[in-house]
mmCIF file of C-alpha atoms in Angstrom:
data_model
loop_
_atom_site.group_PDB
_atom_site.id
_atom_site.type_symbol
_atom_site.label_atom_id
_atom_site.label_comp_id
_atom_site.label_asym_id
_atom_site.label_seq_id
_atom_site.Cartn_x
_atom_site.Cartn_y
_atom_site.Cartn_z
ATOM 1 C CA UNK D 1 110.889 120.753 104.036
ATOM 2 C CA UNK D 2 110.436 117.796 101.759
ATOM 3 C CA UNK D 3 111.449 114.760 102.940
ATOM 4 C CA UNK D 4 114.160 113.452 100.511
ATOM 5 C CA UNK D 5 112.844 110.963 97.593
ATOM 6 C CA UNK D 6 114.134 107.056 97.679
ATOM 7 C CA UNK D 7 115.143 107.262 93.717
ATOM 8 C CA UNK D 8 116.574 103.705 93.062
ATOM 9 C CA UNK D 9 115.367 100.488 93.144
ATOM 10 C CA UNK D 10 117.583 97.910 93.155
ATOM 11 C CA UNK D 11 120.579 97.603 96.815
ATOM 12 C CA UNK D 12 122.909 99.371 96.216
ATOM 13 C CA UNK D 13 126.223 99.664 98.442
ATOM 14 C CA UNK D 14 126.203 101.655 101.338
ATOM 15 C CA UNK D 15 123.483 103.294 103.297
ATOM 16 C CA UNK D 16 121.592 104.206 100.507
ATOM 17 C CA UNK D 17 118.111 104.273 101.243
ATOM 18 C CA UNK D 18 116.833 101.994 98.172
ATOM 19 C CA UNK D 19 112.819 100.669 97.593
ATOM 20 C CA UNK D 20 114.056 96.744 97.904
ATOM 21 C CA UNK D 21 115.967 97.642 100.966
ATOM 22 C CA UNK D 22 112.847 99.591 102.592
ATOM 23 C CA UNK D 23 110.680 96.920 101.204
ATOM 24 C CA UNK D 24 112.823 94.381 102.516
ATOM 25 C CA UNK D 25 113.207 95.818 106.205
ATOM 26 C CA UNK D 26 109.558 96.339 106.243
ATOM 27 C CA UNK D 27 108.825 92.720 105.531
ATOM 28 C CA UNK D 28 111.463 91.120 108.094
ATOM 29 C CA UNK D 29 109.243 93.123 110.542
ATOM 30 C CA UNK D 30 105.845 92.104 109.791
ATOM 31 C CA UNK D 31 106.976 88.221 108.475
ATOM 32 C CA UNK D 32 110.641 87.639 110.380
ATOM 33 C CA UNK D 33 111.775 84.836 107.587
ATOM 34 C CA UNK D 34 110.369 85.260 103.662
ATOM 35 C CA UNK D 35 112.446 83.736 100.769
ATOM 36 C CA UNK D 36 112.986 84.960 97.566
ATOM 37 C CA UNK D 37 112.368 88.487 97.357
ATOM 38 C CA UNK D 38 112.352 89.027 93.596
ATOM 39 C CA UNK D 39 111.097 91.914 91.027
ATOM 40 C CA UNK D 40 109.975 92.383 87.405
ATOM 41 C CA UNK D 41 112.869 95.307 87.133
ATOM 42 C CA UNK D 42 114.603 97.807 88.663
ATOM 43 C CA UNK D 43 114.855 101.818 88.138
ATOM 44 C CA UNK D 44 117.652 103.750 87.609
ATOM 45 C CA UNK D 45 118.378 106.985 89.356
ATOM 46 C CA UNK D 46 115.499 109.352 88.675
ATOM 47 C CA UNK D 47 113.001 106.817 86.723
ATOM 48 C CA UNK D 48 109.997 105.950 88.804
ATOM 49 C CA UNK D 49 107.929 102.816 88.069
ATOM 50 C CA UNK D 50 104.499 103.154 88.005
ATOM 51 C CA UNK D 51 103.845 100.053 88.327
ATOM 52 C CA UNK D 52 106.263 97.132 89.647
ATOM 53 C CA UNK D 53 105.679 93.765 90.210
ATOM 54 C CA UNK D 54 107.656 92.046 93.288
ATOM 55 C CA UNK D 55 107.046 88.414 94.475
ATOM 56 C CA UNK D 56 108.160 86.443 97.623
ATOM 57 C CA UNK D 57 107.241 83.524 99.319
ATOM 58 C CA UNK D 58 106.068 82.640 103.101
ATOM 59 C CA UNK D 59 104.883 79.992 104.813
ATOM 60 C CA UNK D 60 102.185 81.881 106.740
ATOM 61 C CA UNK D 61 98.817 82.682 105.453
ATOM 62 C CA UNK D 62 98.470 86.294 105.219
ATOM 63 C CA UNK D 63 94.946 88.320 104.879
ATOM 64 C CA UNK D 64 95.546 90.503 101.961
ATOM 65 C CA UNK D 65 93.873 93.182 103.101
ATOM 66 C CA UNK D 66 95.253 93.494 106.688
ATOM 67 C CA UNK D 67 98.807 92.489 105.566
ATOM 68 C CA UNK D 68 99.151 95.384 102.261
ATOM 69 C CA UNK D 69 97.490 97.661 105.268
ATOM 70 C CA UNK D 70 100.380 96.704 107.619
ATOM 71 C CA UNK D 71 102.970 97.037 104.620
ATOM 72 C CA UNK D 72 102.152 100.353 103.504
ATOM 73 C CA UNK D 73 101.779 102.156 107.130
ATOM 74 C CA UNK D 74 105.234 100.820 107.686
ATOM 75 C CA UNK D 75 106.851 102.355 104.319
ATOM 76 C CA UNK D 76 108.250 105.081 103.805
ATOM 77 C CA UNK D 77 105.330 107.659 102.465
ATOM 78 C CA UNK D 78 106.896 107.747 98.548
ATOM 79 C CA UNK D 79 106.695 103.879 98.042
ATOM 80 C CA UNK D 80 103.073 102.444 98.571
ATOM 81 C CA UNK D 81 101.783 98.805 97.801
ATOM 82 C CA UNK D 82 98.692 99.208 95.217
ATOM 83 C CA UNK D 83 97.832 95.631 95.310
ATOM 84 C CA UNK D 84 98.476 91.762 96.439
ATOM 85 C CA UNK D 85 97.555 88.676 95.315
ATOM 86 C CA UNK D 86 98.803 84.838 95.946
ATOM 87 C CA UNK D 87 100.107 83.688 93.172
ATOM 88 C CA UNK D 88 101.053 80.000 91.891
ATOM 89 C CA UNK D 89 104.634 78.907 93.680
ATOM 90 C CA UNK D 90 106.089 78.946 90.382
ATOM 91 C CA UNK D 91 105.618 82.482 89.521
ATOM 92 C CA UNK D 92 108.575 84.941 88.670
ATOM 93 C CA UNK D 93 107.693 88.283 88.480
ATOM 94 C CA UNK D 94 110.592 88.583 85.963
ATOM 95 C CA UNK D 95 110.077 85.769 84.272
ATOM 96 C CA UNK D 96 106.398 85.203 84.116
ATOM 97 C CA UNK D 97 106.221 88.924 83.058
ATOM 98 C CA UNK D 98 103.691 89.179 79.685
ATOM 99 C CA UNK D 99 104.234 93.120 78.983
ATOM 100 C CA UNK D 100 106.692 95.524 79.894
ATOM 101 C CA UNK D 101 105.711 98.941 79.230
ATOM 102 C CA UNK D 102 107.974 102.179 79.155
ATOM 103 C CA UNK D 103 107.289 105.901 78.916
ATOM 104 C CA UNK D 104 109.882 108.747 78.345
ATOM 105 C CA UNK D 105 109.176 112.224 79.465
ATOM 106 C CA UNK D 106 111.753 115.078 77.953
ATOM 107 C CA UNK D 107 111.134 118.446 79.277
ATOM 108 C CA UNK D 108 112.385 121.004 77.009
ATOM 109 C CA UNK D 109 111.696 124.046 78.798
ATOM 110 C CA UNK D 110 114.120 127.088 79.735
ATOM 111 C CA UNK D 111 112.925 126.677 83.579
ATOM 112 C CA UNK D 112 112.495 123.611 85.591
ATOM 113 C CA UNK D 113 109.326 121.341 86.154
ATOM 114 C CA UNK D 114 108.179 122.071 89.889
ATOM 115 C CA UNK D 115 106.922 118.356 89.857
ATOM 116 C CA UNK D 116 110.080 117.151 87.872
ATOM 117 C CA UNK D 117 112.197 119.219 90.412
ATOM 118 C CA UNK D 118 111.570 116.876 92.930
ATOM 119 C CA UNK D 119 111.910 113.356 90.899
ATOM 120 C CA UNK D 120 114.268 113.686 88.526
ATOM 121 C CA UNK D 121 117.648 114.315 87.552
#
């Protein structure tokens, strides 16, 4: 059996198992104090982002490469960290987004998606 899919972002009351609350935990592990955990957007309830950009701050210096290593064996196995960079302190990756892209996907079938089964609504 499948273990079950995170499928929203943003906190949400409760013990919902969010990505920002995962992401969150993961980083209080490997960094104890961080400030400003902040991201370009959030999903809704079966809408998966390809592609989100989430910025914090530390104090330490972090290798890249060890530290997005660390991140991802600590997550759970449907959220994974594609890439890191240091950015300038005054970045917002809300703010200091350039391009937002979306794509819709309708299936309009009279049986469901085996891969949509699992990830959407």
């Amino acid at each position: 059996m499948m273990a079950p899919i995170i499928r929203v972002f943003q906190t949400q009351p409760g013990e919902v198992k969010t990505i920002q609350c995962e992401l969150i935990k993961v980083l209080k592990v490997l960094l104890g104090d961080f400030e400003s955990f902040s991201y370009a957007g959030r999903t809704d309830t079966g809408v998966h982002a390809k592609y989100q950009v989430i910025n914090f701050k530390t104090e330490k210096e972090l290798n890249l490469y060890k530290f997005k290593w660390q991140v991802n064996c600590l997550l759970p196995g449907d959220i994974v960290i594609k890439e890191m960079r240091v950015v300038a302190k005054i970045f917002d990756s809300r703010r200091s987004a350039t391009l937002r892209e979306y794509s819709y996907y309708v299936s309009n079938n009279n049986f469901h998606s085996v891969f949509l089964k699992i990830t959407a609504c």
